[in-house]
Amino acid sequence: MCGIVGYVGPREATTIVFEGLRRLEYRGYDSAGVATLRGGRILVRRAEGKLSNLEHLLADQPINGHIAIGHTRWATHGAPSQRNAHPHTDCTGEITLIQNGIVENFLSLRQALQAEGHVFSSETDTEVIVHLVEKYVAQGCSLAEAGRRAFAQIKGAHAIVLLSSREPDTLVAARLGNAGGVTVGLGEGEMFLASDIPAILEHTRRMIFLEDRQMAVITPTGPQFFSLDGQAVEKSVTEIPWDPISAAKGTYRHFMQKEIYEQARSITDTLRGRIDFETGVVTLDELNLPPKAVSQIKEMVTVACGTSAYSGLVGKFMIEALARVPVEVDYGSEFRYRDPIVDQHTLVLAITQSGETVDTLAAMEEARQKGARLVSIVNVIGSMAQRISDGVILMHTGPEIGVASTKAFSASLVDQLLLGAYLGQARGTLADQDSRSLAQALAELPELAGRVLQDGYNDYETLAHDFHDREHFLFLGRGINYPIALEGALKLKEISYIHAEGYPAGEMKHGPIALIDESMPVVTIAVQDNVYDKMISQIEQVKARGGIVIAVAHEGDQVVRDKADYVLTIPRSHPLITPILAVLPMQLLAYYLAVRRGCDIDQPRNLAKSVTVE
Ligand code: AGP
């Protein structure tokens, strides 16, 4: 999704904005641009492709100023090109704008504006906004008032920033619906704007988040906030606990690599302060779900997308085992259109790393309208999902930059274990002894995860060497590890572009077995749990048809080692914790294969870190 950065203050604005865009590269984009003010004139530089192209353009044709806006574009209307890149400028050249989102009624607006004599220079939907603003400025409105009037006419979800040569110290920003966030960063005598916290984290940790249908008027001395109907609004400041280092790659080759290997620490952070490892008692103050509210819950529905949806499928096993509450899991994009049967006795859990996934947010709104109680498991502090929920369990992993989600996935599994234990303790379905054994297993989890992540613990190089040229993989799992097979397939396909399918192992004989041959490796999760024997027979069925088996197995399991072609081991642990360990080899297998194939690990083609368009 598009990235947005803005700055106004005494320092060199273009540099600050460009560096901010670099920290948003993970969001996925296909062109970029910056605009600043110099000598009373707006200066714009835009380039198709990677930020390096814009960097070369800025080196050849530098533009400097003390106020600037910048944008990385993920094309929706209008191909990726220099002329379609943001910022877009009006006919007078005095107003420029960047935007995230889609102007759903742009065609009628464009025709009306052209009929009034406005000349368009791009094929984008975005450009209609800057011409609308131009129209109201020409009628004598301030930039903010002209923006307010223009925003009232556009349909769809948007994040917008305006800059005008008529008001050289002012940025105007607005959030309409869920097209990604607009965050105001508070500096000393300087102000920042961003669609994502990492873009400005090195400059300030004091952030203010725009809500839906709010706008900010920003000068170096500070911001003022208004609703779109022009009423002044009071906003609170959030101190972001993330440090800038955590948003940097450090010595790792890729953000994804860093985030995979830091999971022992991130799991520790996720657990911190939430469970008494002696008694097993779970405390989730931010969940805002007192025992009385727990007693009202008759069923749960988890809504999420992508990796977060697979996390919800694992969480179903955890929460049903611990709290004996039925849990239905649905994709956000499906839930919102199926007139779901939820009411005040339904607890709806949204799982979303970014907190801005538009399908998940829409599902949350649908649940809200039907009277459900809304809680969310979120990583990005101040995100929309956190703000519209009745309660939240933060993942506490620090910023996850790699497009392929890894540490957020394991954190969301830990959070669901904590939620299940919390509900079980409140409902009396979880015996004290079981709470204590789960707590003990959780206490050991970071060390066990660290062991799996140790160099040399498993041999991924050989697997990458032997299978980097394969075009198809099948991933099989059963029970609580079936969703881990789905996640393993997703990790592989999204960063290596190898076609991969995750399947319930029991379903192989109902179709996929027809695919088995020596060209398609089959990854099977064959840990020693209640379906172990079935998985052993699965491996034999694949081998009997000339297939190749890469098995995930417990340490020291000689039976699997004798039957499979390759083995990725994990330590033994509590059955509900095993999936958290089993996903680690899946992440590393995908990573090593993608590196061997020379893929763009942190910005896979066509993908975005936060999908804020439908
Ligand atoms: C995961 O690796 C993908 N990047 C994608 O499926 C992601 O999980 C999905 O878009 C949901 O994102 P969210 O957790 O931020 O809502």
XYZ file of C-alpha atoms and ligand atoms in Angstrom:
630
model
C 0.000 0.000 0.000
C 1.102 3.600 -0.520
C 3.496 5.172 1.940
C 3.133 8.762 3.136
C 5.722 11.028 4.826
C 5.655 14.766 5.604
C 7.878 17.268 7.420
C 7.777 20.927 8.368
C 10.475 22.609 10.450
C 13.936 24.140 10.399
C 15.799 21.149 8.956
C 16.289 20.017 5.331
C 12.837 18.623 4.558
C 13.495 16.641 1.371
C 16.178 14.515 3.017
C 14.006 13.723 6.043
C 11.055 12.816 3.836
C 13.138 10.690 1.463
C 14.706 8.748 4.351
C 11.211 8.247 5.748
C 10.093 6.773 2.423
C 13.047 4.400 2.550
C 11.734 3.056 5.857
C 8.367 2.457 4.207
C 9.766 0.460 1.271
C 8.475 -2.731 2.858
C 4.931 -1.562 2.231
C 5.304 -2.400 -1.435
C 5.287 0.244 -4.194
C 6.014 0.833 -7.879
C 6.857 4.566 -8.061
C 7.727 7.393 -5.682
C 7.987 11.161 -5.428
C 8.628 14.151 -3.198
C 7.564 17.804 -3.269
C 8.945 20.806 -1.406
C 8.683 24.590 -1.414
C 11.544 26.864 -2.460
C 11.405 30.588 -3.259
C 7.608 30.492 -3.076
C 7.398 27.724 -5.684
C 6.422 24.080 -5.382
C 9.154 21.761 -6.696
C 8.328 18.118 -7.451
C 10.512 15.132 -8.291
C 8.923 11.780 -9.190
C 10.279 8.487 -10.550
C 8.915 5.111 -11.598
C 10.247 1.981 -9.944
C 12.418 1.687 -6.851
C 13.382 4.543 -4.556
C 16.919 4.394 -5.960
C 15.550 5.906 -9.183
C 14.107 8.832 -7.236
C 17.385 9.108 -5.316
C 19.350 9.449 -8.563
C 16.873 12.056 -9.840
C 17.219 14.055 -6.635
C 21.003 13.861 -6.915
C 20.853 15.161 -10.487
C 18.149 17.743 -9.827
C 18.151 18.503 -6.066
C 15.245 20.279 -4.412
C 15.614 21.671 -0.908
C 13.205 23.321 1.476
C 11.876 23.333 5.016
C 8.573 21.708 4.243
C 8.057 18.581 2.132
C 5.778 15.641 1.417
C 6.751 12.271 -0.025
C 4.926 9.214 -1.311
C 5.545 5.634 -2.413
C 2.754 4.577 -4.764
C 1.201 1.132 -5.175
C -0.681 1.608 -8.446
C -4.456 1.206 -8.519
C -5.768 3.598 -11.227
C -3.112 4.407 -13.836
C -0.051 2.311 -14.565
C 3.148 2.734 -12.557
C 4.861 5.695 -14.244
C 6.484 9.026 -13.531
C 3.376 10.981 -14.583
C 1.104 8.865 -12.357
C 3.431 9.002 -9.356
C 2.507 11.294 -6.470
C 2.670 14.159 -5.531
C 0.049 15.528 -7.924
C -0.272 19.272 -8.558
C -3.176 21.525 -9.555
C -3.437 23.734 -12.659
C -1.831 26.747 -10.924
C 1.133 24.760 -9.647
C 0.511 26.232 -6.190
C -1.052 23.168 -4.541
C 0.299 19.623 -4.353
C -0.978 16.453 -2.719
C -0.221 12.831 -1.844
C -2.854 10.203 -1.099
C -3.399 6.594 -0.075
C -6.728 5.037 -1.120
C -9.115 5.026 -4.083
C -11.457 7.895 -5.120
C -14.420 5.691 -6.005
C -16.307 8.526 -7.767
C -13.285 9.969 -9.565
C -14.710 9.625 -13.078
C -17.719 11.920 -12.529
C -15.570 14.368 -10.588
C -12.919 14.390 -13.325
C -15.520 15.045 -16.022
C -17.078 17.887 -14.027
C -13.702 19.467 -13.306
C -12.605 19.164 -16.929
C -15.858 20.821 -17.962
C -14.873 23.714 -15.672
C -11.550 23.955 -17.482
C -9.250 21.970 -15.240
C -6.435 20.255 -17.115
C -5.346 16.825 -15.891
C -1.806 15.537 -16.291
C -2.178 11.943 -15.046
C -4.478 8.916 -15.373
C -4.905 8.614 -11.631
C -8.053 8.881 -9.534
C -6.000 10.891 -7.008
C -5.562 13.956 -9.185
C -9.233 14.936 -8.942
C -8.671 15.807 -5.277
C -6.001 18.451 -5.901
C -8.165 20.111 -8.584
C -11.115 20.188 -6.175
C -8.882 21.868 -3.580
C -7.708 24.327 -6.237
C -11.316 25.212 -6.991
C -12.064 26.128 -3.349
C -8.787 27.961 -2.810
C -9.706 30.061 -5.878
C -12.961 30.907 -4.086
C -10.923 32.323 -1.185
C -10.816 29.326 1.153
C -7.769 28.556 3.275
C -5.921 25.344 2.372
C -7.568 23.556 5.310
C -11.081 24.760 4.463
C -10.560 24.010 0.759
C -9.372 20.543 1.739
C -12.345 20.008 4.001
C -14.765 20.903 1.227
C -12.941 18.751 -1.308
C -12.795 15.750 1.041
C -16.550 15.964 1.568
C -17.039 15.254 -2.161
C -14.862 12.182 -2.617
C -16.086 8.657 -1.925
C -13.948 5.810 -0.609
C -11.263 5.499 2.057
C -8.321 7.906 1.987
C -5.237 9.208 3.737
C -4.348 12.606 2.219
C -1.695 15.313 2.747
C -1.825 18.777 1.137
C 0.889 21.419 0.653
C 0.433 24.890 -0.888
C 2.856 27.677 -1.806
C 0.240 30.120 -0.469
C 0.720 28.737 3.078
C 4.434 27.828 3.150
C 4.498 26.648 6.782
C 1.385 24.477 6.719
C 0.613 20.838 5.972
C -3.000 19.656 5.942
C -3.644 15.948 6.519
C -6.875 13.954 6.602
C -8.061 10.411 7.247
C -11.289 9.210 5.631
C -12.167 5.572 6.382
C -9.584 2.794 6.476
C -7.015 3.446 3.768
C -4.112 3.201 6.168
C -3.246 5.496 9.018
C -2.176 9.128 9.279
C 0.196 9.665 12.191
C 1.392 13.079 13.393
C 4.873 12.989 14.989
C 5.595 15.758 17.498
C 9.104 17.249 17.439
C 10.620 20.332 19.065
C 9.836 23.160 16.656
C 9.264 20.631 13.888
C 6.457 18.274 12.963
C 6.277 14.984 11.094
C 3.604 13.022 9.251
C 3.581 9.366 8.257
C 1.331 6.515 7.215
C 3.462 4.211 9.443
C 5.380 4.772 12.655
C 8.794 3.433 11.413
C 9.038 6.274 8.844
C 9.506 8.909 11.574
C 10.486 6.855 14.642
C 14.093 8.082 14.550
C 12.854 11.664 14.991
C 10.174 11.265 17.643
C 8.272 8.703 19.696
C 5.434 11.111 20.504
C 2.659 10.343 18.077
C -0.946 11.388 17.535
C -3.175 9.188 15.367
C -5.959 10.585 13.199
C -9.290 8.821 13.532
C -11.698 8.290 10.670
C -13.061 11.614 9.245
C -10.537 13.760 11.076
C -7.982 16.233 9.758
C -4.870 17.928 11.078
C -3.489 21.388 10.275
C 0.235 21.253 11.013
C 2.825 24.027 11.370
C 6.311 23.830 12.987
C 4.812 25.030 16.282
C 2.275 22.221 16.458
C -0.864 20.571 15.092
C -4.524 21.485 15.338
C -7.172 18.819 14.863
C -10.653 19.037 13.405
C -13.482 16.763 12.407
C -14.453 16.905 8.730
C -17.490 18.965 9.683
C -15.101 21.633 10.940
C -15.328 21.107 14.725
C -12.100 21.393 16.735
C -11.058 18.037 18.234
C -8.926 17.248 21.281
C -6.349 14.482 20.664
C -4.099 12.531 23.038
C -0.400 11.849 22.531
C 0.870 8.232 22.476
C 4.460 7.534 23.527
C 5.691 4.740 21.250
C 7.800 2.184 23.213
C 9.598 0.982 20.091
C 13.189 2.114 19.682
C 14.541 3.178 16.257
C 17.050 0.279 16.334
C 14.214 -2.229 16.389
C 13.019 -0.692 13.129
C 16.450 -1.129 11.529
C 17.918 -4.213 9.808
C 21.152 -4.292 11.824
C 23.596 -6.982 10.694
C 20.935 -9.089 8.971
C 20.623 -9.349 5.168
C 16.858 -8.940 5.271
C 14.234 -7.693 7.698
C 12.473 -11.055 7.359
C 15.659 -12.843 8.412
C 16.033 -10.546 11.438
C 12.414 -11.007 12.415
C 12.618 -14.810 12.132
C 15.717 -14.986 14.321
C 14.450 -12.544 16.949
C 11.423 -14.669 17.826
C 12.934 -16.043 21.056
C 13.111 -12.439 22.260
C 9.796 -11.343 20.778
C 7.987 -14.314 22.369
C 9.546 -13.296 25.686
C 8.260 -9.752 25.186
C 4.797 -11.021 24.266
C 4.600 -13.064 27.479
C 6.065 -10.424 29.782
C 3.738 -9.381 32.616
C 0.819 -11.452 31.422
C 1.255 -14.813 33.164
C 2.424 -15.867 36.615
C 4.760 -18.730 35.721
C 4.270 -20.287 39.183
C 0.489 -20.289 39.444
C -0.336 -20.058 35.737
C -2.746 -17.201 36.379
C -3.126 -14.990 33.300
C -3.686 -11.232 33.562
C -4.805 -9.294 30.469
C -5.783 -5.831 31.731
C -5.891 -4.239 28.253
C -8.394 -6.902 27.160
C -11.091 -5.070 29.125
C -13.051 -8.330 29.543
C -14.038 -8.674 33.222
C -15.421 -12.023 34.472
C -19.001 -10.737 34.160
C -18.455 -10.015 30.458
C -16.794 -13.417 30.043
C -19.871 -15.120 31.453
C -21.973 -13.498 28.679
C -19.898 -15.135 25.925
C -21.522 -18.115 24.246
C -19.348 -18.340 21.140
C -16.368 -16.714 19.453
C -15.646 -15.729 15.883
C -12.121 -14.925 14.764
C -11.752 -12.655 11.729
C -8.434 -12.057 9.970
C -6.637 -12.270 6.631
C -3.660 -14.174 5.283
C -1.167 -15.337 7.858
C -3.284 -13.832 10.621
C -6.215 -15.997 9.505
C -4.015 -19.101 9.781
C -3.059 -17.959 13.250
C -6.755 -17.827 14.062
C -7.169 -21.422 12.859
C -4.445 -22.535 15.298
C -5.981 -20.386 18.009
C -9.303 -22.180 17.557
C -7.679 -25.362 18.882
C -6.060 -23.472 21.757
C -9.112 -21.539 22.924
C -11.535 -24.449 22.529
C -9.172 -26.705 24.511
C -8.613 -24.199 27.316
C -11.927 -22.323 27.556
C -14.402 -24.767 25.955
C -15.922 -21.927 23.929
C -16.795 -22.761 20.298
C -14.584 -20.738 17.949
C -15.436 -20.130 14.305
C -12.678 -18.679 12.092
C -13.437 -16.655 8.979
C -11.548 -14.530 6.484
C -12.317 -10.831 6.959
C -13.167 -10.576 3.270
C -15.768 -13.356 3.612
C -17.228 -12.546 7.027
C -18.276 -9.045 6.047
C -20.484 -10.258 3.165
C -22.186 -13.303 4.632
C -24.645 -11.619 7.022
C -22.943 -13.452 9.905
C -24.936 -14.775 12.838
C -23.394 -12.857 15.733
C -24.975 -10.994 18.638
C -24.207 -9.641 22.113
C -23.211 -13.156 23.205
C -20.514 -13.383 20.549
C -16.926 -12.409 21.211
C -15.332 -11.403 17.906
C -11.535 -11.599 17.852
C -9.697 -9.716 15.105
C -6.083 -10.698 14.494
C -4.105 -8.148 12.525
C -0.410 -7.251 12.730
C -0.830 -3.892 10.994
C -4.207 -3.094 12.516
C -5.079 -1.493 9.169
C -6.126 -4.404 6.915
C -9.254 -3.053 5.315
C -11.080 -6.419 5.066
C -10.426 -7.158 8.737
C -11.523 -3.654 9.788
C -14.685 -4.007 7.724
C -15.417 -7.347 9.382
C -14.946 -5.679 12.764
C -17.435 -2.969 11.819
C -19.923 -5.630 10.671
C -19.538 -7.458 13.992
C -19.944 -4.204 15.907
C -23.166 -3.396 14.087
C -24.541 -6.801 15.057
C -23.846 -6.185 18.724
C -20.811 -8.408 19.209
C -18.074 -7.568 21.686
C -14.885 -6.768 19.787
C -11.340 -7.610 20.879
C -8.232 -7.602 18.752
C -4.699 -8.987 18.734
C -2.642 -6.216 17.122
C 1.003 -5.275 16.750
C 0.990 -1.676 15.502
C 0.248 0.678 18.372
C -2.358 3.311 17.593
C -3.681 1.402 14.604
C -7.332 1.563 13.669
C -8.054 -2.000 14.840
C -6.728 -1.175 18.293
C -8.788 1.991 18.454
C -12.139 0.493 17.422
C -11.861 -2.560 19.708
C -13.456 -2.909 23.148
C -10.215 -4.538 24.275
C -6.867 -5.525 22.848
C -3.913 -7.865 23.349
C -0.863 -6.203 21.829
C 1.678 -8.544 20.218
C 4.626 -6.542 21.653
C 7.027 -7.788 18.954
C 8.267 -4.334 17.901
C 7.834 -3.220 14.292
C 7.530 -6.062 11.768
C 8.968 -4.688 8.527
C 9.287 -7.741 6.267
C 6.179 -8.175 4.132
C 6.077 -11.877 5.031
C 4.817 -12.031 8.586
C 6.896 -14.160 10.967
C 7.368 -12.870 14.536
C 3.866 -11.382 14.528
C 2.479 -14.816 13.663
C 4.218 -16.530 16.583
C 3.226 -13.638 18.873
C -0.415 -13.943 17.852
C -0.302 -17.656 18.703
C 1.108 -16.869 22.151
C -1.562 -14.191 22.619
C -4.296 -16.701 21.781
C -2.872 -19.164 24.271
C -3.004 -16.426 26.893
C -6.537 -15.497 25.837
C -7.652 -19.140 26.007
C -6.116 -19.559 29.458
C -7.648 -16.277 30.634
C -11.109 -17.305 29.440
C -10.664 -20.831 30.831
C -9.691 -19.507 34.244
C -12.629 -17.070 34.258
C -15.082 -19.767 33.112
C -13.691 -22.460 35.395
C -12.935 -24.828 32.513
C -9.164 -24.798 33.092
C -7.942 -26.715 36.151
C -5.196 -25.110 38.231
C -2.831 -27.971 37.435
C -3.420 -27.473 33.721
C -2.791 -23.740 34.107
C 0.479 -24.496 35.833
C 1.671 -26.997 33.212
C 0.806 -24.577 30.404
C 2.653 -21.794 32.250
C 5.692 -24.020 32.649
C 5.666 -24.843 28.946
C 5.347 -21.150 28.081
C 8.254 -20.343 30.373
C 10.401 -22.805 28.397
C 9.141 -21.690 24.984
C 11.645 -18.863 24.301
C 14.585 -21.186 24.989
C 13.093 -23.933 22.801
C 12.412 -21.438 20.012
C 15.978 -20.165 20.346
C 17.219 -23.718 19.951
C 15.294 -24.265 16.716
C 16.610 -20.940 15.405
C 20.222 -21.754 16.220
C 22.484 -21.985 13.173
C 23.081 -25.612 12.261
C 20.123 -26.983 14.224
C 18.500 -27.925 10.902
C 20.075 -28.040 7.429
C 18.185 -25.568 5.237
C 21.086 -25.042 2.823
C 20.803 -28.618 1.511
C 17.054 -28.247 1.073
C 17.572 -24.948 -0.774
C 20.205 -26.566 -2.978
C 18.055 -29.622 -3.760
C 14.702 -27.891 -4.252
C 15.263 -24.261 -5.349
C 14.245 -25.151 -8.917
C 10.991 -26.920 -8.023
C 7.768 -25.242 -9.099
C 5.320 -26.982 -6.770
C 5.245 -27.943 -3.080
C 2.539 -29.616 -0.997
C 2.330 -28.997 2.754
C 0.380 -31.443 4.933
C -0.612 -31.200 8.587
C -3.287 -32.563 10.907
C -5.214 -31.150 13.852
C -3.603 -28.111 15.425
C -0.753 -28.359 12.907
C -2.949 -28.291 9.822
C -2.986 -24.451 9.843
C 0.808 -24.556 10.173
C 0.852 -26.428 6.858
C -1.260 -23.600 5.404
C 1.137 -21.018 6.825
C 4.181 -22.897 5.562
C 2.703 -22.912 2.068
C 1.879 -19.199 2.251
C 5.390 -18.270 3.431
C 6.914 -20.232 0.553
C 4.644 -18.908 -2.181
C 4.753 -15.256 -1.125
C 8.536 -14.866 -1.040
C 9.878 -17.520 -3.443
C 6.986 -17.463 -5.970
C 6.958 -21.284 -5.906
C 3.400 -22.594 -6.117
C 2.622 -24.194 -2.738
C -0.564 -25.617 -1.279
C -1.350 -26.392 2.347
C -3.772 -29.247 2.925
C -5.265 -31.233 5.781
C -3.213 -34.444 5.616
C -6.346 -36.586 5.784
C -7.581 -34.943 2.606
C -4.569 -35.968 0.523
C -6.235 -39.185 -0.616
C -9.297 -37.187 -1.698
C -7.444 -35.409 -4.475
C -3.917 -34.103 -4.029
C -2.499 -37.649 -4.041
C -2.927 -37.469 -7.810
C -0.200 -34.844 -7.842
C 2.398 -36.888 -5.988
C 5.554 -37.622 -7.938
C 9.286 -37.018 -7.607
C 8.968 -33.448 -8.907
C 6.843 -32.099 -6.055
C 8.307 -32.184 -2.516
C 5.744 -32.892 0.239
C 6.323 -31.196 3.589
C 4.588 -33.097 6.394
C 4.310 -32.071 10.027
C 4.764 -35.415 11.824
C 5.246 -34.541 15.482
C 4.457 -37.047 18.228
C 0.928 -35.971 19.077
C -2.491 -37.635 18.948
C -2.404 -37.961 15.156
C 1.226 -39.089 14.858
C 0.419 -42.589 13.591
C -1.777 -41.115 10.882
C 1.071 -38.872 9.781
C 3.475 -41.805 9.644
C 1.075 -43.584 7.317
C 0.806 -40.370 5.332
C 4.555 -40.365 4.785
C 4.367 -43.992 3.634
C 1.555 -43.161 1.187
C 3.654 -40.385 -0.354
C 6.763 -42.555 -0.537
C 4.778 -45.416 -2.095
C 4.021 -43.112 -5.010
C 7.565 -42.016 -5.569
C 7.092 -38.735 -3.712
C 9.747 -36.854 -1.727
C 9.023 -36.177 1.948
C 10.413 -33.336 4.039
C 9.137 -34.108 7.537
C 8.957 -31.847 10.567
C 9.545 -34.197 13.505
C 10.396 -34.170 17.172
C 14.052 -34.414 18.159
C 15.290 -38.035 18.250
C 12.355 -39.469 16.289
C 14.127 -42.281 14.442
C 10.910 -43.667 12.907
C 10.351 -40.498 10.890
C 14.036 -40.205 10.146
C 13.986 -43.732 8.626
C 10.936 -43.043 6.470
C 11.322 -39.438 5.287
C 13.862 -38.119 2.788
C 14.668 -35.009 4.821
C 13.861 -34.139 8.454
C 13.485 -30.760 10.136
C 13.415 -31.283 13.892
C 11.806 -29.357 16.726
C 11.992 -29.917 20.507
C 9.112 -31.567 22.361
C 6.689 -29.303 24.212
C 3.073 -28.931 25.375
C 0.718 -30.012 22.532
C -0.771 -26.502 22.350
C 2.701 -24.984 22.039
C 4.039 -27.347 19.381
C 2.593 -25.297 16.464
C 4.610 -22.276 17.618
C 7.776 -24.355 17.292
C 6.663 -26.155 14.108
C 6.204 -22.885 12.182
C 9.857 -21.888 12.674
C 11.294 -24.466 10.225
C 8.509 -23.474 7.792
C 9.649 -19.847 7.923
C 13.306 -20.764 7.463
C 12.609 -23.234 4.637
C 10.757 -20.503 2.738
C 13.492 -17.966 3.506
C 16.400 -20.158 2.331
C 14.589 -21.228 -0.842
C 13.689 -17.629 -1.700
C 17.264 -16.425 -1.088
C 18.586 -19.239 -3.301
C 16.131 -18.173 -6.011
C 17.347 -14.582 -5.754
C 13.917 -13.240 -4.816
C 13.213 -9.850 -3.254
C 12.732 -11.135 0.305
C 11.438 -8.017 2.064
C 9.362 -6.620 -0.807
C 7.955 -9.581 -2.743
C 6.396 -8.605 -6.064
C 2.783 -7.384 -5.994
C 2.582 -7.731 -2.188
C 2.156 -5.033 0.451
C 2.752 -5.153 4.186
C -0.618 -3.700 4.993
C -3.465 -4.279 2.535
C -5.530 -1.122 2.900
C -7.372 -1.411 -0.409
C -10.121 -3.956 -1.163
C 1.614 -12.637 5.584
O 2.943 -13.084 5.413
C 1.160 -11.738 4.470
N 2.011 -10.617 4.353
C -0.311 -11.390 4.571
O -1.038 -12.575 4.373
C -0.779 -10.761 5.899
O -0.748 -11.723 6.924
C -2.224 -10.287 5.720
O -2.226 -9.277 4.733
C -2.848 -9.757 7.019
O -2.108 -8.670 7.485
P -2.444 -8.111 8.973
O -2.041 -9.187 9.948
O -1.630 -6.862 9.096
O -3.918 -7.844 9.031
